[in-house]
Coordinates of C-alpha atoms in Angstrom, one line a residue:
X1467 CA -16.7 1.9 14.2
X1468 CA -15.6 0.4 17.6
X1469 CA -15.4 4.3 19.2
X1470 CA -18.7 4.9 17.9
X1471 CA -20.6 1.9 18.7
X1472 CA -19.0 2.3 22.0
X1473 CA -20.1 5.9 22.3
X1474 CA -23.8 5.3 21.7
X1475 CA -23.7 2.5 24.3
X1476 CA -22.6 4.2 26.8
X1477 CA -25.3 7.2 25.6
X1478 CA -27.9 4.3 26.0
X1479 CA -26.9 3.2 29.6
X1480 CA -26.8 6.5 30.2
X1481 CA -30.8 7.0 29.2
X1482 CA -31.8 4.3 30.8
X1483 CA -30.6 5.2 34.4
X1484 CA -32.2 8.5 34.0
X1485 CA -36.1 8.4 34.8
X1486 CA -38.2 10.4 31.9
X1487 CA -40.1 13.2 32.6
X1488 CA -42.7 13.9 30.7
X1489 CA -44.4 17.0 30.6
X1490 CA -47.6 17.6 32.7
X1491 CA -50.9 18.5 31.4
X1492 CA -51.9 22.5 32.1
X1493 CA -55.1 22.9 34.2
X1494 CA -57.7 25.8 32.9
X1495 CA -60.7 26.8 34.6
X1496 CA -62.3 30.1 36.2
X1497 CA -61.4 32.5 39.0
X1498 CA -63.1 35.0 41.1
X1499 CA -61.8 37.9 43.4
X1500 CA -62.2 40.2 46.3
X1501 CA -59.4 42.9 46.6
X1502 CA -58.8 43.5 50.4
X1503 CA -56.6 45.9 51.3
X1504 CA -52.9 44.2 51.1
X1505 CA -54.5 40.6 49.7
X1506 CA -56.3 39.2 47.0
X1507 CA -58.9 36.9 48.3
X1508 CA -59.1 34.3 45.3
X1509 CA -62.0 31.5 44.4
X1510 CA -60.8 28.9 41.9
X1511 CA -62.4 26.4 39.8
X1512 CA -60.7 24.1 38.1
X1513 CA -61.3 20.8 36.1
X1514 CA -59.3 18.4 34.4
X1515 CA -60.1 15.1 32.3
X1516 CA -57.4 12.8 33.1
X1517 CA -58.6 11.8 36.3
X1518 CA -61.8 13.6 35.7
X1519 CA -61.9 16.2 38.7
X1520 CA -63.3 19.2 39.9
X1521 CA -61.6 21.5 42.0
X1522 CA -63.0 24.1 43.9
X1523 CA -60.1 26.1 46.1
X1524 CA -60.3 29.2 48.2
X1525 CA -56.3 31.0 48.5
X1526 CA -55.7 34.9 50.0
X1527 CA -52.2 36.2 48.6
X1528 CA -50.5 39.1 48.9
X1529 CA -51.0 41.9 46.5
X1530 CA -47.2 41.9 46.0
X1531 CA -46.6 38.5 45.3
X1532 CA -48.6 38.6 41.7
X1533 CA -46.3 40.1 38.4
X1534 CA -48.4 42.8 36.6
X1535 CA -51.6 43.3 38.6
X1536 CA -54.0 45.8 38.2
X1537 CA -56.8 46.2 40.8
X1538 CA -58.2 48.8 38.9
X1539 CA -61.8 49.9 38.3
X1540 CA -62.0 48.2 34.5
X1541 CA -58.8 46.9 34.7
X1542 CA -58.2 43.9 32.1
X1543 CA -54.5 43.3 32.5
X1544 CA -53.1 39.9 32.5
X1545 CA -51.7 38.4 35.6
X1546 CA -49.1 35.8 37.2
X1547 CA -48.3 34.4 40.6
X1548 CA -45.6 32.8 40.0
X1549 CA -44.5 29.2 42.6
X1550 CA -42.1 27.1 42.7
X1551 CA -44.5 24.1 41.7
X1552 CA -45.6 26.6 38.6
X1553 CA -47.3 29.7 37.0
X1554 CA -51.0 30.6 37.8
X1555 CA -51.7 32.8 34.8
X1556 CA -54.9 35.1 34.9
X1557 CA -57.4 37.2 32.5
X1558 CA -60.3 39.0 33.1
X1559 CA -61.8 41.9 34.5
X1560 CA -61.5 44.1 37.8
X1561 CA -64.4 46.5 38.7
X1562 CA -66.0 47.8 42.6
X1563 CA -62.6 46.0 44.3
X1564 CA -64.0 42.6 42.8
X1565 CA -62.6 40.0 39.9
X1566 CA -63.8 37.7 37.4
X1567 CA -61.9 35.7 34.4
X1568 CA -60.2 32.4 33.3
X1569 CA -56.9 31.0 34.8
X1570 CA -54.2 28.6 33.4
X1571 CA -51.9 26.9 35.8
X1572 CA -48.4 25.7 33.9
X1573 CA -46.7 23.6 35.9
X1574 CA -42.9 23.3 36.3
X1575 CA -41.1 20.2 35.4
X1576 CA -38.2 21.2 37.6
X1577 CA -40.4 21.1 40.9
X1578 CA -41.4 17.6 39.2
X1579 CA -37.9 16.3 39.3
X1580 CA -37.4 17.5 43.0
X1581 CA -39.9 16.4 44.6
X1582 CA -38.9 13.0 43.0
X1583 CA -35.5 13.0 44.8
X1584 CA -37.8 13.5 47.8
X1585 CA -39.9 10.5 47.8
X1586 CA -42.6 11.6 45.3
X1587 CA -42.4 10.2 42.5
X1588 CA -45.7 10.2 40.9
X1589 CA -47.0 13.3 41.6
X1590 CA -50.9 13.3 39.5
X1591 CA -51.3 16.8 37.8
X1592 CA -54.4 17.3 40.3
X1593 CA -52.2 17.0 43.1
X1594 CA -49.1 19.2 41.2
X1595 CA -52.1 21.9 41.5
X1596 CA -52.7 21.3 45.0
X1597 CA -49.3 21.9 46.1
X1598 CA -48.9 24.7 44.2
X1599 CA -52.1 26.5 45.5
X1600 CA -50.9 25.8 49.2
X1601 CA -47.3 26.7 48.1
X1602 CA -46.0 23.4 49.3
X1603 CA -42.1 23.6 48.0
X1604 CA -39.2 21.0 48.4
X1605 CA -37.6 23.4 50.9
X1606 CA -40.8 23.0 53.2
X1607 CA -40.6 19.3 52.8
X1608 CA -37.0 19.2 53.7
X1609 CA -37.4 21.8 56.9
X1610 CA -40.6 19.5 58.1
X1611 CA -38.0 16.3 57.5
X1612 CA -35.4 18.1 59.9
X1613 CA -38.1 18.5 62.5
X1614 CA -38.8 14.6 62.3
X1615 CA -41.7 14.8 59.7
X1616 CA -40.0 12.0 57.3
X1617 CA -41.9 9.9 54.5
X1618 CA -45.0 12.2 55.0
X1619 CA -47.7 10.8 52.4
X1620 CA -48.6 13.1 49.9
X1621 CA -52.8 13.2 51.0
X1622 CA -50.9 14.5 54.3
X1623 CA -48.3 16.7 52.7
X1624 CA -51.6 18.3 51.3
X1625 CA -53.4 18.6 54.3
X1626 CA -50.3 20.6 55.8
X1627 CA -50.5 23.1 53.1
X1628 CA -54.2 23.5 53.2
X1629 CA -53.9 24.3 57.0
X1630 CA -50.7 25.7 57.3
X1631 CA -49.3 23.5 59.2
X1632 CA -45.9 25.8 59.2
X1633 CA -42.1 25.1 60.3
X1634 CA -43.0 28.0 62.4
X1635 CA -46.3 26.8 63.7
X1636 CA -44.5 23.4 64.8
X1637 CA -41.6 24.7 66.5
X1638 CA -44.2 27.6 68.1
X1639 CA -46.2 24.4 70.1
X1640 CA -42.8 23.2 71.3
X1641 CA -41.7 26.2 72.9
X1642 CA -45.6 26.0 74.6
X1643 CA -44.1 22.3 75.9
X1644 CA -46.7 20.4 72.7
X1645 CA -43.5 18.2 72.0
X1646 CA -43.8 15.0 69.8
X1647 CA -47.2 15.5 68.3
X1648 CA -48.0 13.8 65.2
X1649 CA -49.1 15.7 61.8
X1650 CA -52.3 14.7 62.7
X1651 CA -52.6 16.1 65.7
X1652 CA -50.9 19.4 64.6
X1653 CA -53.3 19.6 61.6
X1654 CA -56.1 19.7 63.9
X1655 CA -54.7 21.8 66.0
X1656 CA -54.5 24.5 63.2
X1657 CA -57.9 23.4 62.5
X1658 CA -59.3 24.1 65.9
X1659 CA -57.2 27.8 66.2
X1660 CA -54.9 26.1 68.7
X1661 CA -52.3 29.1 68.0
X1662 CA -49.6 30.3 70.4
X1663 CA -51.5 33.4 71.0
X1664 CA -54.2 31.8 72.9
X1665 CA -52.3 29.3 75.0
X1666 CA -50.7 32.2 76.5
X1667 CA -54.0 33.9 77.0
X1668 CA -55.8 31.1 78.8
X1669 CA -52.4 30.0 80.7
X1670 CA -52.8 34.3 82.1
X1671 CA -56.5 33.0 83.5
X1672 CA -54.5 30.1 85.2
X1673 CA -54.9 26.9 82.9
X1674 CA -51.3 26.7 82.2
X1675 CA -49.4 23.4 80.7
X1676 CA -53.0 22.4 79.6
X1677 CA -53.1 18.6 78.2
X1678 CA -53.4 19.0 74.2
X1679 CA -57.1 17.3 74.2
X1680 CA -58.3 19.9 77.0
X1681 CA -57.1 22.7 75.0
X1682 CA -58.5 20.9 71.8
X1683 CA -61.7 21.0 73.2
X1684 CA -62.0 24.0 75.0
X1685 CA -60.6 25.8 71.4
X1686 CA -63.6 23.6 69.7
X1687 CA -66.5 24.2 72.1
X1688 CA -65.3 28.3 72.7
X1689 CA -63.8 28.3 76.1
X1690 CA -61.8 32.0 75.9
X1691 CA -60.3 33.8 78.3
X1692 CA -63.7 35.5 78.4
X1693 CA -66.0 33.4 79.2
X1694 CA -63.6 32.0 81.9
X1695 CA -63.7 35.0 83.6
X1696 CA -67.4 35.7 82.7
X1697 CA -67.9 32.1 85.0
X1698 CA -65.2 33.3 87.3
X1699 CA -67.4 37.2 88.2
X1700 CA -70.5 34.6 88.6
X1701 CA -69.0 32.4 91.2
X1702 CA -67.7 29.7 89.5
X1703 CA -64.0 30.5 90.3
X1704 CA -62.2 27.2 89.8
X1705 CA -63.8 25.3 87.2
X1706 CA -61.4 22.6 85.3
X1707 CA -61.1 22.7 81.4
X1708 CA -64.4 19.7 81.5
X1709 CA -66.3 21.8 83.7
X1710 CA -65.6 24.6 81.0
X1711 CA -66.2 22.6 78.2
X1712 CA -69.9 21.4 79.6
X1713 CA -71.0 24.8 80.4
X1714 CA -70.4 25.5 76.7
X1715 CA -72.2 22.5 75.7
X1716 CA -74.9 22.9 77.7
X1717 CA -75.5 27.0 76.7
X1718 CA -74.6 28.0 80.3
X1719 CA -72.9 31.0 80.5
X1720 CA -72.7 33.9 83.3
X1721 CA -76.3 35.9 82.1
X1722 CA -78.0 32.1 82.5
X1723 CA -76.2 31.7 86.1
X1724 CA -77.4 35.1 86.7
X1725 CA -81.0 34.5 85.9
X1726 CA -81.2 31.6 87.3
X1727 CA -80.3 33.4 90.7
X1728 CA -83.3 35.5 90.0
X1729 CA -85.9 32.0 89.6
X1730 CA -85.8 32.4 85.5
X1731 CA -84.5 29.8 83.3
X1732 CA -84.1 31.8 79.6
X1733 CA -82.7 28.9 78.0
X1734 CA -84.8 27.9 74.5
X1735 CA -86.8 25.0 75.2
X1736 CA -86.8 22.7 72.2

């Protein structure tokens, strides 16, 4: 009797210091699709009663990452994509390269648990969704940790996967001398196409090392590389990134310089 009443109180210390998981709700709602040619381009709806909520969610995959997709003119085969936060299951119908039907998103108590060990402990089932649409996974949480991103909050941690906010994107701005910036910054970056790509371009038309708010607004108000050296054939060959930025405010751009040269002014007068 000893042995046994010993045995179930250990078994009770033993429940007590592990946290209960309870399983999560599964979200339903609609979906709609246009096949490109390597992606699906997907609309989802969503609601759910417990918060009451309506979600309404744009997310291109890869034709390769789904289990038993068929693209197929009259195609009704049932679908998966399959994260690590859970299981988008699909039905309906494919026809012209275009796709209709009803999901069910099963999410995985196992992603639950981790994400706990993390610093997340109560994860709502509307947010569970969100992470799994943006495909945000402990292993991204832990890479963004190692590049200083601790304690991000979870509205954040969101934000990062709706903009893609990447490892890759991060580390891409250091090597471009964009060191310390916070998510916020970053996320507006990716926002604004602040992208590797055209920091080199505009850095070949000679605004190298630009300051992160000139090359915020330049990306914002559509200061390219062509329109620099649009300016540059009209005589304006050594404008800063604020001169730049006012032309574009103002709708002045090398055709306006040009008639103005000729006495016309073909600006729209409000």
């Amino acid at each position: 009797m000893k042995a046994t009443s010993l045995f179930f109180s250990l078994l009770t210390l033993v429940l007590l210091a592990v946290p209960p998981v309870f399983a999560e709700p599964s979200i339903t709602g609609t979906w709609t699709a246009d096949v490109r040619k390597d992606t699906l381009e997907l609309f989802l709806r969503t609601s759910s009663e417990k918060p009451k909520t309506t979600q309404q969610l744009n997310m291109t995959v890869p034709l390769a990452s789904f289990q038993g997709l068929s693209t197929a003119d009259g195609s009704t085969t049932p679908f998966r994509l399959e994260r690590e936060a859970g299981v988008f299951s699909f039905e309906g119908r494919f026809s012209d390269a275009k796709g209709a039907g009803h999901l069910l998103f099963t999410p995985n108590e196992e992603y639950v648990r981790a994400m706990a060990a993390l610093g997340y402990p109560a994860i709502t089932p509307d947010k569970h969704y969100l992470l799994a649409v943006f495909d945000i996974t402990p292993a991204r949480v832990k890479e963004l940790s190692a590049l200083g991103f601790k304690d991000i909050a979870l509205d954040e941690l969101v934000q990062v996967g709706i903009f893609q906010v990447t490892p890759g994107y991060i580390q891409s701005l250091t090597l471009h001398g964009y060191t310390k910036l916070t998510l916020a910054k970053l996320i507006q970056s990716r926002i604004h196409g602040v992208t590797p790509e055209r920091i080199r371009a505009l850095a070949a038309e000679g605004y190298k090392a630009l300051d992160l708010e000139d090359l915020l607004a330049m990306s914002i108000h559509g200061v390219t590389p062509e329109f620099i050296r649009e300016m540059r054939e009209a005589g304006y060959t050594k404008l800063t990134p604020e001169e730049l930025v006012k032309l574009r405010i103002h709708g002045i751009d090398a055709k306006f310089v040009r008639d103005l040269s000729d006495g016309r002014d073909t600006r729209k007068k409000e």
